[in-house]
Short mmCIF file of C-alpha atoms (C1' of nucleotides) in Angstrom, two decimals:
data_model
loop_
_atom_site.label_atom_id
_atom_site.label_comp_id
_atom_site.label_asym_id
_atom_site.label_seq_id
_atom_site.Cartn_x
_atom_site.Cartn_y
_atom_site.Cartn_z
CA MET L 1 138.83 65.94 99.04
CA LYS L 2 139.79 67.96 101.49
CA GLN L 3 139.01 70.76 103.03
CA GLY L 4 140.37 73.71 101.01
CA ALA L 5 140.78 77.94 101.72
CA PRO L 6 137.93 79.20 102.18
CA ILE L 7 135.99 81.92 99.80
CA SER L 8 133.26 84.53 100.60
CA CYS L 9 130.21 83.66 98.68
CA GLU L 10 129.88 87.65 99.16
CA PHE L 11 132.96 87.89 97.71
CA CYS L 12 133.33 85.43 94.55
CA GLN L 13 133.54 86.65 90.75
CA LEU L 14 131.49 83.87 89.75
CA ARG L 15 129.17 85.73 92.02
CA ASP L 16 126.87 87.42 89.30
CA GLN L 17 126.85 84.45 86.82
CA SER L 18 125.70 80.96 89.22
CA SER L 19 122.30 80.28 90.43
CA PHE L 20 122.73 82.55 93.51
CA LYS L 21 122.75 85.39 91.40
CA GLY L 22 118.88 85.79 93.19
CA LEU L 23 119.81 85.29 96.68
CA ASP L 24 120.07 88.90 98.73
CA SER L 25 123.02 89.33 100.52
CA SER L 26 121.51 88.37 104.38
CA GLU L 27 121.08 85.33 102.33
CA LEU L 28 124.86 85.30 100.71
CA HIS L 29 125.49 85.36 104.41
CA GLU L 30 123.63 82.61 105.11
CA VAL L 31 124.95 80.60 102.54
CA SER L 32 127.85 81.35 102.75
CA HIS L 33 127.97 79.98 106.48
CA SER L 34 126.57 76.74 105.76
CA LYS L 35 129.03 76.01 103.54
CA THR L 36 132.43 73.85 103.68
CA CYS L 37 135.38 74.00 100.17
CA VAL L 38 136.57 71.21 99.21
CA PHE L 39 139.18 70.25 96.69
CA PHE L 40 139.26 67.39 94.22
CA LYS L 41 141.93 66.35 92.26
CA LYS L 42 142.04 65.90 88.89
CA GLY L 43 140.08 62.57 88.35
CA GLN L 44 138.26 62.58 90.96
CA VAL L 45 134.65 61.79 92.10
CA LEU L 46 132.67 63.99 93.22
CA MET L 47 129.39 62.28 93.35
CA HIS L 48 128.52 59.25 92.51
CA GLU L 49 125.96 57.81 90.24
CA GLY L 50 122.88 56.26 92.69
CA SER L 51 124.37 57.73 95.78
CA ARG L 52 121.95 60.64 98.00
CA PRO L 53 123.71 63.66 98.35
CA ASN L 54 123.01 65.81 101.09
CA GLY L 55 123.85 68.47 99.37
CA VAL L 56 125.07 70.69 95.96
CA TYR L 57 128.56 71.31 94.19
CA CYS L 58 128.91 75.56 93.02
CA LEU L 59 132.10 74.80 91.20
CA HIS L 60 134.46 77.67 92.02
CA THR L 61 137.92 76.75 89.48
CA GLY L 62 137.90 73.42 87.78
CA LYS L 63 135.84 71.20 85.15
CA THR L 64 133.90 68.19 85.30
CA LYS L 65 132.47 65.91 83.58
CA ILE L 66 128.33 64.26 84.17
CA TYR L 67 128.32 61.25 82.76
CA ARG L 68 125.98 57.52 83.94
CA LEU L 69 127.17 53.90 83.18
CA GLY L 70 125.64 51.94 80.46
CA THR L 71 125.22 49.40 80.42
CA GLU L 72 128.86 47.43 79.35
CA GLY L 73 130.20 49.95 82.18
CA LYS L 74 131.07 52.54 79.83
CA GLU L 75 130.68 55.69 80.49
CA GLN L 76 128.25 58.48 78.46
CA ILE L 77 128.42 61.71 79.15
CA ILE L 78 125.73 63.77 79.48
CA ARG L 79 126.92 67.21 80.02
CA PHE L 80 130.15 69.41 81.50
CA ALA L 81 130.44 72.35 84.37
CA LYS L 82 132.24 74.57 85.24
CA ASP L 83 132.84 77.15 87.40
CA GLY L 84 129.59 78.66 88.57
CA ASP L 85 127.70 75.59 87.31
CA LEU L 86 125.46 74.11 90.65
CA ILE L 87 126.25 70.55 90.30
CA GLY L 88 124.50 67.84 92.26
CA TYR L 89 121.00 69.52 92.31
CA ARG L 90 118.59 67.48 89.64
CA SER L 91 118.53 64.42 92.38
CA LEU L 92 117.51 66.42 95.31
CA LEU L 93 114.76 68.67 93.72
CA SER L 94 112.94 65.94 92.70
CA GLY L 95 113.91 63.64 95.69
CA GLU L 96 115.45 60.65 93.19
CA ASN L 97 119.69 59.02 93.56
CA LEU L 98 121.47 60.70 91.85
CA SER L 99 120.90 59.95 88.34
CA ALA L 100 124.68 60.61 87.08
CA SER L 101 128.75 60.90 88.91
CA ILE L 102 130.26 63.90 88.06
CA SER L 103 134.38 63.71 88.66
CA ALA L 104 136.60 66.50 87.77
CA LEU L 105 138.56 66.97 84.49
CA GLU L 106 141.20 69.08 85.88
CA ASP L 107 141.79 70.83 89.57
CA THR L 108 139.40 71.39 91.01
CA HIS L 109 137.54 74.14 94.38
CA ALA L 110 134.26 73.41 94.70
CA CYS L 111 131.69 74.60 97.46
CA PHE L 112 129.57 72.43 99.25
CA VAL L 113 126.57 74.21 100.12
CA PRO L 114 124.03 71.88 102.25
CA LYS L 115 120.54 71.01 101.37
CA SER L 116 119.17 72.49 103.79
CA THR L 117 120.27 75.94 103.14
CA LEU L 118 118.81 74.88 99.13
CA PHE L 119 115.88 74.59 99.80
CA LYS L 120 115.46 77.43 102.50
CA MET L 121 116.03 79.38 100.19
CA ILE L 122 113.66 77.70 96.83
CA GLU L 123 110.67 78.10 99.88
CA THR L 124 111.89 81.42 100.90
CA ASN L 125 112.95 83.56 97.98
CA PRO L 126 110.63 83.31 94.49
CA ARG L 127 113.41 84.89 92.46
CA PHE L 128 115.62 82.47 93.06
CA SER L 129 113.54 79.18 92.94
CA LEU L 130 112.27 80.28 89.52
CA ASP L 131 115.83 80.49 88.62
CA MET L 132 115.90 77.26 89.73
CA MET L 133 113.22 76.51 87.26
CA LYS L 134 114.71 78.06 84.15
CA LEU L 135 117.67 75.97 85.16
CA THR L 136 116.13 73.48 84.87
CA CYS L 137 114.22 73.36 82.25
CA HIS L 138 116.69 75.04 80.22
CA GLU L 139 118.13 72.11 80.64
CA LEU L 140 115.70 69.44 79.88
CA GLY L 141 115.37 71.70 76.40
CA GLU L 142 118.87 70.60 75.80
CA ALA L 143 118.81 67.23 76.85
CA GLY L 144 115.79 66.64 74.31
CA LYS L 145 118.48 68.50 71.14
CA LEU L 146 121.05 66.45 72.36
CA ILE L 147 118.01 62.90 72.32
CA THR L 148 117.25 63.88 69.11
CA ASN L 149 121.09 64.13 67.56
CA LEU L 150 121.87 60.76 69.63
CA ALA L 151 118.95 59.41 67.53
CA GLN L 152 119.20 60.81 63.74
CA LYS L 153 122.75 61.82 62.85
CA THR L 154 125.79 60.68 61.96
CA VAL L 155 129.03 59.80 64.39
CA ARG L 156 130.47 62.10 61.90
CA GLU L 157 128.14 64.99 62.15
CA ARG L 158 127.77 64.48 66.29
CA LEU L 159 131.49 64.83 66.47
CA ALA L 160 131.69 67.78 63.93
CA GLU L 161 129.05 69.45 67.31
CA VAL L 162 130.74 68.27 69.97
CA LEU L 163 133.95 69.74 69.32
CA LEU L 164 131.51 73.39 68.50
CA ILE L 165 129.92 72.50 72.34
CA ILE L 166 132.98 72.30 73.93
CA HIS L 167 134.94 75.14 72.08
CA ARG L 168 131.39 76.96 72.93
CA THR L 169 132.02 75.58 76.78
CA PHE L 170 135.03 76.15 77.91
CA GLY L 171 136.41 78.24 74.73
CA GLU L 172 139.57 79.41 74.21
CA ASP L 173 143.79 78.88 75.32
CA GLU L 174 145.83 81.71 74.44
CA GLU L 175 146.88 79.59 71.84
CA GLY L 176 143.38 78.98 70.22
CA ASN L 177 143.01 75.18 71.50
CA LEU L 178 140.05 74.01 73.08
CA ASP L 179 140.28 75.20 77.03
CA VAL L 180 139.94 71.84 77.94
CA SER L 181 142.09 68.65 77.62
CA LEU L 182 140.30 65.34 76.63
CA THR L 183 141.51 61.74 76.43
CA ARG L 184 139.92 60.44 72.82
CA GLU L 185 138.04 58.19 74.99
CA GLU L 186 136.27 61.05 76.50
CA ILE L 187 135.53 62.62 73.10
CA ALA L 188 134.40 59.20 72.16
CA ASN L 189 131.71 59.04 75.82
CA MET L 190 130.50 62.73 74.86
CA VAL L 191 129.56 61.84 71.03
CA GLY L 192 129.20 58.30 71.90
CA THR L 193 130.58 56.18 69.95
CA ALA L 194 133.97 53.95 69.49
CA THR L 195 137.65 55.65 69.88
CA GLU L 196 138.52 54.29 67.13
CA SER L 197 135.90 56.25 64.93
CA VAL L 198 136.81 58.96 67.08
CA ILE L 199 140.82 58.72 66.10
CA ARG L 200 139.83 58.48 62.65
CA LEU L 201 137.21 61.15 61.73
CA LEU L 202 139.17 63.75 63.51
CA SER L 203 142.20 62.15 61.77
CA GLU L 204 139.39 63.31 58.86
CA PHE L 205 139.18 66.74 59.90
CA LYS L 206 142.49 67.93 59.75
CA ASP L 207 143.17 66.70 57.46
CA ASP L 208 140.43 68.95 55.44
CA GLY L 209 142.31 71.38 58.07
CA LEU L 210 138.91 72.36 59.61
CA VAL L 211 141.37 71.61 63.75
CA THR L 212 144.48 71.68 64.35
CA ILE L 213 146.29 68.19 66.22
CA LYS L 214 148.65 68.69 68.72
CA GLY L 215 147.84 65.69 70.44
CA ARG L 216 145.42 66.24 73.31
CA LYS L 217 145.36 70.03 72.13
CA ILE L 218 142.74 70.73 69.89
CA THR L 219 142.36 73.80 67.42
CA ARG L 220 138.87 74.46 65.90
CA ASN L 221 140.01 76.64 62.56
CA ASP L 222 137.05 76.39 60.76
CA ARG L 223 133.80 76.76 62.72
CA ALA L 224 131.33 77.39 59.35
CA SER L 225 132.02 73.96 58.04
CA LEU L 226 131.88 72.33 61.31
CA VAL L 227 128.55 73.65 61.64
CA LYS L 228 127.77 72.71 57.83
CA ILE L 229 129.64 69.13 58.39
CA GLY L 230 127.39 68.60 62.42
CA ASN L 231 124.08 70.35 61.04
CA VAL L 232 123.89 72.65 64.22
CA TYR L 233 121.15 74.87 63.26
CA ASP L 234 121.07 76.97 66.49
CA MET X 1 90.91 71.98 67.61
CA LYS X 2 87.70 73.38 68.94
CA GLN X 3 85.91 74.70 71.37
CA GLY X 4 84.86 70.95 74.34
CA ALA X 5 82.61 71.52 77.44
CA PRO X 6 84.02 72.88 80.11
CA ILE X 7 85.41 70.73 82.85
CA SER X 8 86.34 72.25 86.60
CA CYS X 9 89.21 71.30 87.61
CA GLU X 10 87.16 71.76 91.12
CA PHE X 11 85.47 68.48 89.82
CA CYS X 12 88.65 66.26 88.11
CA GLN X 13 88.91 63.28 88.76
CA LEU X 14 92.75 63.72 87.30
CA ARG X 15 93.23 66.25 89.80
CA ASP X 16 94.91 63.99 92.61
CA GLN X 17 97.16 62.76 90.19
CA SER X 18 98.08 66.48 87.88
CA SER X 19 100.26 69.11 88.72
CA PHE X 20 97.69 70.73 89.78
CA LYS X 21 97.29 68.17 93.48
CA GLY X 22 99.14 70.57 96.03
CA LEU X 23 96.48 73.58 94.85
CA ASP X 24 93.90 74.43 97.38
CA SER X 25 90.40 74.93 96.49
CA SER X 26 90.30 78.66 95.75
CA GLU X 27 93.59 78.79 94.04
CA LEU X 28 91.58 74.83 92.05
CA HIS X 29 88.67 78.06 91.74
CA GLU X 30 91.67 80.78 89.68
CA VAL X 31 92.34 77.90 87.53
CA SER X 32 89.31 76.93 86.41
CA HIS X 33 88.22 80.32 85.00
CA SER X 34 90.86 81.63 83.76
CA LYS X 35 90.96 78.06 81.40
CA THR X 36 89.80 77.43 78.05
CA CYS X 37 88.39 73.76 77.45
CA VAL X 38 90.39 72.96 73.72
CA PHE X 39 89.79 69.74 71.17
CA PHE X 40 91.81 68.44 69.33
CA LYS X 41 91.14 65.36 66.47
CA LYS X 42 93.86 62.21 66.64
CA GLY X 43 96.57 64.17 64.00
CA GLN X 44 96.57 67.83 65.43
CA VAL X 45 98.98 69.32 66.47
CA LEU X 46 98.39 71.17 70.24
CA MET X 47 101.84 72.91 69.66
CA HIS X 48 104.42 73.68 67.48
CA GLU X 49 108.51 73.49 67.68
CA GLY X 50 109.53 77.08 68.23
CA SER X 51 106.67 78.83 68.50
CA ARG X 52 105.94 81.09 72.21
CA PRO X 53 102.68 79.38 73.93
CA ASN X 54 101.00 81.66 75.75
CA GLY X 55 99.71 79.19 78.85
CA VAL X 56 100.09 75.11 78.91
CA TYR X 57 97.99 71.76 77.79
CA CYS X 58 96.47 70.12 80.86
CA LEU X 59 95.46 66.50 78.98
CA HIS X 60 91.65 65.82 80.26
CA THR X 61 91.28 62.63 77.98
CA GLY X 62 93.49 61.38 75.10
CA LYS X 63 97.20 60.55 74.21
CA THR X 64 99.89 62.55 72.80
CA LYS X 65 103.28 62.65 71.84
CA ILE X 66 106.21 65.46 72.42
CA TYR X 67 108.66 65.20 69.27
CA ARG X 68 111.57 67.23 68.08
CA LEU X 69 112.35 67.37 64.61
CA GLY X 70 115.34 66.00 63.10
CA THR X 71 117.80 67.37 60.15
CA GLU X 72 115.88 65.02 56.97
CA GLY X 73 112.58 66.65 58.76
CA LYS X 74 112.66 63.02 60.82
CA GLU X 75 110.52 63.20 63.94
CA GLN X 76 112.18 61.83 67.07
CA ILE X 77 109.51 60.96 69.12
CA ILE X 78 111.31 62.75 73.43
CA ARG X 79 108.20 60.85 75.01
CA PHE X 80 104.11 60.67 75.89
CA ALA X 81 102.15 62.51 77.25
CA LYS X 82 98.13 61.32 78.72
CA ASP X 83 95.25 62.32 80.81
CA GLY X 84 96.54 64.56 83.85
CA ASP X 85 99.56 65.53 82.28
CA LEU X 86 100.55 68.92 81.84
CA ILE X 87 102.33 69.95 78.65
CA GLY X 88 104.27 72.84 77.43
CA TYR X 89 105.46 73.75 81.29
CA ARG X 90 109.77 73.58 79.80
CA SER X 91 108.85 76.48 77.69
CA LEU X 92 106.64 78.57 79.27
CA LEU X 93 109.56 78.24 82.55
CA SER X 94 112.41 78.60 80.40
CA GLY X 95 111.85 82.12 78.84
CA GLU X 96 112.39 80.15 75.45
CA ASN X 97 110.29 78.86 71.89
CA LEU X 98 109.31 75.43 72.23
CA SER X 99 112.07 73.14 71.77
CA ALA X 100 109.39 70.62 70.64
CA SER X 101 106.46 69.79 69.14
CA ILE X 102 103.09 67.54 70.86
CA SER X 103 100.20 66.89 68.46
CA ALA X 104 97.26 64.29 69.18
CA LEU X 105 97.51 60.27 68.58
CA GLU X 106 94.22 59.91 68.87
CA ASP X 107 91.43 62.35 69.26
CA THR X 108 92.26 64.61 73.03
CA HIS X 109 90.58 66.71 75.06
CA ALA X 110 92.99 69.48 76.74
CA CYS X 111 92.42 72.83 78.94
CA PHE X 112 94.44 75.59 77.91
CA VAL X 113 95.58 76.94 81.19
CA PRO X 114 97.18 81.31 80.30
CA LYS X 115 100.99 81.43 81.52
CA SER X 116 99.56 83.70 83.78
CA THR X 117 97.42 82.33 86.29
CA LEU X 118 100.35 79.49 86.14
CA PHE X 119 103.12 82.07 86.94
CA LYS X 120 100.39 83.39 89.67
CA MET X 121 100.43 79.91 91.27
CA ILE X 122 103.88 79.47 91.35
CA GLU X 123 104.95 82.58 93.22
CA THR X 124 102.57 82.41 95.44
CA ASN X 125 101.82 78.51 96.11
CA PRO X 126 105.65 76.53 97.36
CA ARG X 127 104.06 73.35 97.06
CA PHE X 128 103.14 73.95 93.46
CA SER X 129 106.75 75.64 92.63
CA LEU X 130 108.48 72.46 94.31
CA ASP X 131 105.73 69.76 92.59
CA MET X 132 106.85 71.32 89.18
CA MET X 133 110.06 71.54 90.03
CA LYS X 134 110.45 68.46 91.46
CA LEU X 135 108.54 66.67 87.97
CA THR X 136 111.44 68.59 85.84
CA CYS X 137 113.87 67.88 87.35
CA HIS X 138 112.45 64.59 87.33
CA GLU X 139 111.94 65.02 83.63
CA LEU X 140 115.73 65.58 83.48
CA GLY X 141 116.87 62.78 84.86
CA GLU X 142 114.89 60.54 81.95
CA ALA X 143 116.22 62.15 79.59
CA GLY X 144 119.34 61.32 81.01
CA LYS X 145 118.92 57.57 80.76
CA LEU X 146 117.56 58.29 77.18
CA ILE X 147 120.72 60.03 76.34
CA THR X 148 122.69 57.15 77.39
CA ASN X 149 120.38 54.52 75.66
CA LEU X 150 120.28 55.73 72.09
CA ALA X 151 124.24 56.54 72.57
CA GLN X 152 124.77 52.81 74.00
CA LYS X 153 122.26 50.16 72.89
CA THR X 154 121.93 48.35 69.85
CA VAL X 155 118.41 48.70 67.47
CA ARG X 156 117.31 45.34 69.63
CA GLU X 157 117.52 46.37 73.43
CA ARG X 158 116.34 49.55 72.50
CA LEU X 159 112.79 48.47 70.79
CA ALA X 160 112.66 45.86 73.74
CA GLU X 161 113.05 48.94 76.64
CA VAL X 162 110.34 50.58 74.14
CA LEU X 163 107.87 48.47 74.32
CA LEU X 164 108.26 48.19 78.04
CA ILE X 165 107.87 51.78 78.20
CA ILE X 166 104.71 51.67 75.87
CA HIS X 167 103.33 49.57 77.90
CA ARG X 168 104.57 51.76 81.70
CA THR X 169 103.31 55.08 79.61
CA PHE X 170 99.76 53.84 78.43
CA GLY X 171 99.04 50.01 80.22
CA GLU X 172 97.22 47.57 78.81
CA ASP X 173 93.37 47.49 77.29
CA GLU X 174 90.34 45.19 77.87
CA GLU X 175 91.60 42.42 75.33
CA GLY X 176 95.52 42.83 77.09
CA ASN X 177 97.30 45.23 73.75
CA LEU X 178 99.01 48.02 74.13
CA ASP X 179 96.27 50.20 74.71
CA VAL X 180 97.89 52.92 72.16
CA SER X 181 97.55 52.68 68.43
CA LEU X 182 100.94 53.12 67.38
CA THR X 183 102.41 52.74 63.26
CA ARG X 184 105.88 50.98 62.83
CA GLU X 185 107.11 54.67 62.00
CA GLU X 186 106.54 56.28 65.15
CA ILE X 187 107.30 53.05 67.89
CA ALA X 188 110.74 53.43 64.73
CA ASN X 189 110.28 57.07 65.87
CA MET X 190 110.85 56.39 69.92
CA VAL X 191 113.08 53.86 69.14
CA GLY X 192 115.52 55.73 66.74
CA THR X 193 115.56 53.77 64.20
CA ALA X 194 114.33 52.77 60.48
CA THR X 195 110.28 51.79 59.87
CA GLU X 196 111.67 49.00 58.68
CA SER X 197 114.33 47.92 61.22
CA VAL X 198 111.53 48.01 63.76
CA ILE X 199 109.39 45.80 61.47
CA ARG X 200 111.87 43.38 60.83
CA LEU X 201 112.50 43.23 65.14
CA LEU X 202 109.00 43.20 65.90
CA SER X 203 108.64 39.86 64.05
CA GLU X 204 111.60 38.07 64.77
CA PHE X 205 110.56 39.07 69.08
CA LYS X 206 107.37 37.49 67.47
CA ASP X 207 108.69 34.25 66.35
CA ASP X 208 110.66 34.05 69.53
CA GLY X 209 106.59 34.23 71.49
CA LEU X 210 107.52 37.51 73.06
CA VAL X 211 105.00 39.36 71.48
CA THR X 212 101.72 38.92 69.80
CA ILE X 213 100.93 41.20 66.92
CA LYS X 214 97.54 41.78 64.94
CA GLY X 215 98.47 45.11 62.76
CA ARG X 216 98.79 47.60 65.20
CA LYS X 217 97.99 45.48 67.97
CA ILE X 218 100.83 44.11 70.49
CA THR X 219 99.93 42.25 73.15
CA ARG X 220 103.20 42.56 75.05
CA ASN X 221 103.54 38.54 76.15
CA ASP X 222 106.96 38.13 78.50
CA ARG X 223 108.21 40.78 80.31
CA ALA X 224 110.50 39.19 81.98
CA SER X 225 112.42 38.55 78.42
CA LEU X 226 112.29 41.71 76.85
CA VAL X 227 113.85 43.16 80.18
CA LYS X 228 116.69 40.76 79.75
CA ILE X 229 116.77 41.52 76.18
CA GLY X 230 116.83 45.72 76.33
CA ASN X 231 118.88 45.49 78.93
CA VAL X 232 116.41 47.28 81.10
CA TYR X 233 117.58 47.75 85.60
CA ASP X 234 115.02 50.59 86.95
"C1'" DC Y 1 163.71 58.37 82.26
"C1'" DG Y 2 160.99 54.01 82.30
"C1'" DA Y 3 156.01 52.14 82.78
"C1'" DT Y 4 151.69 53.07 81.67
"C1'" DT Y 5 148.34 55.01 79.18
"C1'" DA Y 6 146.44 57.17 75.35
"C1'" DA Y 7 146.78 57.56 71.10
"C1'" DT Y 8 146.91 55.89 65.72
"C1'" DT Y 9 146.08 51.97 62.16
"C1'" DG Y 10 145.30 48.18 59.52
"C1'" DA Y 11 142.15 44.12 58.83
"C1'" DT Y 12 137.45 42.02 59.19
"C1'" DA Y 13 132.20 42.07 61.02
"C1'" DC Y 14 128.47 43.08 62.45
"C1'" DT Y 15 124.94 46.39 62.12
"C1'" DT Y 16 121.50 49.03 60.83
"C1'" DC Y 17 120.61 51.80 56.69
"C1'" DT Y 18 118.50 52.55 52.32
"C1'" DC Y 19 116.56 51.66 47.78
"C1'" DA Y 20 112.59 48.65 45.87
"C1'" DA Y 21 108.69 46.04 45.10
"C1'" DA Y 22 104.69 43.69 46.11
"C1'" DT Y 23 100.89 43.10 49.75
"C1'" DC Y 24 98.23 44.48 53.24
"C1'" DC Y 25 95.11 48.27 55.54
"C1'" DT Y 26 92.24 52.04 56.60
"C1'" DG Y 27 89.19 55.86 56.43
"C1'" DT Y 28 86.79 58.12 53.16
"C1'" DG Y 29 83.31 58.67 49.78
"C1'" DG Y 30 79.50 56.79 47.23
"C1'" DC K 1 77.43 48.74 53.74
"C1'" DC K 2 81.01 48.54 48.88
"C1'" DA K 3 84.57 49.48 46.49
"C1'" DC K 4 88.91 52.48 46.55
"C1'" DA K 5 92.77 55.33 47.00
"C1'" DG K 6 96.36 56.11 49.84
"C1'" DG K 7 99.08 55.00 53.43
"C1'" DA K 8 101.51 51.39 55.78
"C1'" DT K 9 103.44 47.20 56.20
"C1'" DT K 10 106.22 43.92 54.96
"C1'" DT K 11 109.65 41.69 52.37
"C1'" DG K 12 114.21 40.74 49.76
"C1'" DA K 13 118.96 42.44 48.43
"C1'" DG K 14 122.60 44.98 48.87
"C1'" DA K 15 125.71 49.36 50.30
"C1'" DA K 16 127.01 52.29 53.93
"C1'" DG K 17 128.77 53.56 58.45
"C1'" DT K 18 130.82 51.16 62.54
"C1'" DA K 19 131.88 48.83 66.35
"C1'" DT K 20 136.05 45.04 67.13
"C1'" DC K 21 140.00 43.03 67.37
"C1'" DA K 22 145.26 43.15 67.13
"C1'" DA K 23 149.49 45.07 66.90
"C1'" DT K 24 152.92 49.23 66.45
"C1'" DT K 25 153.15 53.77 68.29
"C1'" DA K 26 153.72 57.46 71.02
"C1'" DA K 27 152.56 60.84 74.90
"C1'" DT K 28 153.00 61.37 79.45
"C1'" DC K 29 152.87 60.31 84.42
"C1'" DG K 30 156.38 60.03 88.40
#
DNA sequence: CGATTAATTGATACTTCTCAAATCCTGTGG
DNA sequence: CCACAGGATTTGAGAAGTATCAATTAATCG
């Protein structure tokens, strides 16, 4: 992690889609001047499970995974975050240690906003406070969905759904591939299964024409069938 | 559901442990006068997944389960709630439909607090607002734990952990049994497994002296061993 | 262009689910 | 209070679904 070129919040392209959309110009100015811009190389860890961060990151470019380590040290990916997303706020707001680690799936530029600034905004700007609450409550609903899926769906169903989630989260590159590079193991850590099971099932999906696979480049060819296989209703 | 005897928030024994602990006396008075006290018989549904409630329940006496329906109509219990707990706030705060249903595990008295009152408190009382945020963020961390457990632990491990969770949530009755009556199916819906698997494993636990079982009365005899079997670290 | 890591494939073992049948409770109405 | 109906629990057997281990091939990064 090293200091990056400073980016001004007032002129940030992502502002309207970030959690800071509810701040007025003087507040934005304050965030902008209290923050630090940092750079993480692919694979670097932004935040460590169990630690106590002193602020949050607002992602500017890049993609990250948020994961917990299970009993055998196996990582379980809880969700992804990308540019415009705030990460690390859960621990800060609940006053607990970090419940998950965050690492960069690709080179990432992020802005570190100190705890004091975040809390000041929450206390003085009801709009921002409500937006944050809305965000956490939405996440809580998503977590409930994931819990039900992990408990009740087969690996095959979950893989189909995960492919759809990845597509929804990161979209497609110019060639139509899912716009993120994940190892088979990472996909397995999202699905909650063994790497080999992901490989076999992906291969089945390929044979059935649902996806095209060229190494880590995966194309979602048949959304409807994946929805059907994954029993995705929402 | 029928009207019950009105309970005044100002004199509610549970106030200090509820989310309303941060309200001042005039605010408490307002909550008290805007609310409605209702009674639910065992098995009744307080709130329906997919619906749009116009307020939250503050549980006064009784126990409830919060669950989602999976693909085959099988219910997945996300968590429990008991007296002093607020339920239904997630959907209200995120502005979404209810992501889960809530039903009474035993006869339950609850107070229905209208949405307008809740939002007024959030907007005018920063302490309350922060407490709510703290609550949702804590729940979010718990959800992450559950996700990891479901994805990585065996049924045996999860059952051990669930028994510990039930004990922590509801405590013991005067005979030392877990102070809640759950069917084997409900335990299975919490663990995320088949009813028969719970029965077989509970029977194993009994043979090993970890628990005592008399119908639905279960006693946790050996906490340490359950912790070990369940790989519970927190 | 190597060295290392990732991906793939096959064989096998194990966990867990499903289905069926036989008690056993529990709540309810007489 | 008792008997009964219907649901809950238990047990067994067999079938799936997944994980694990090992060995090979492919891909990626410096």
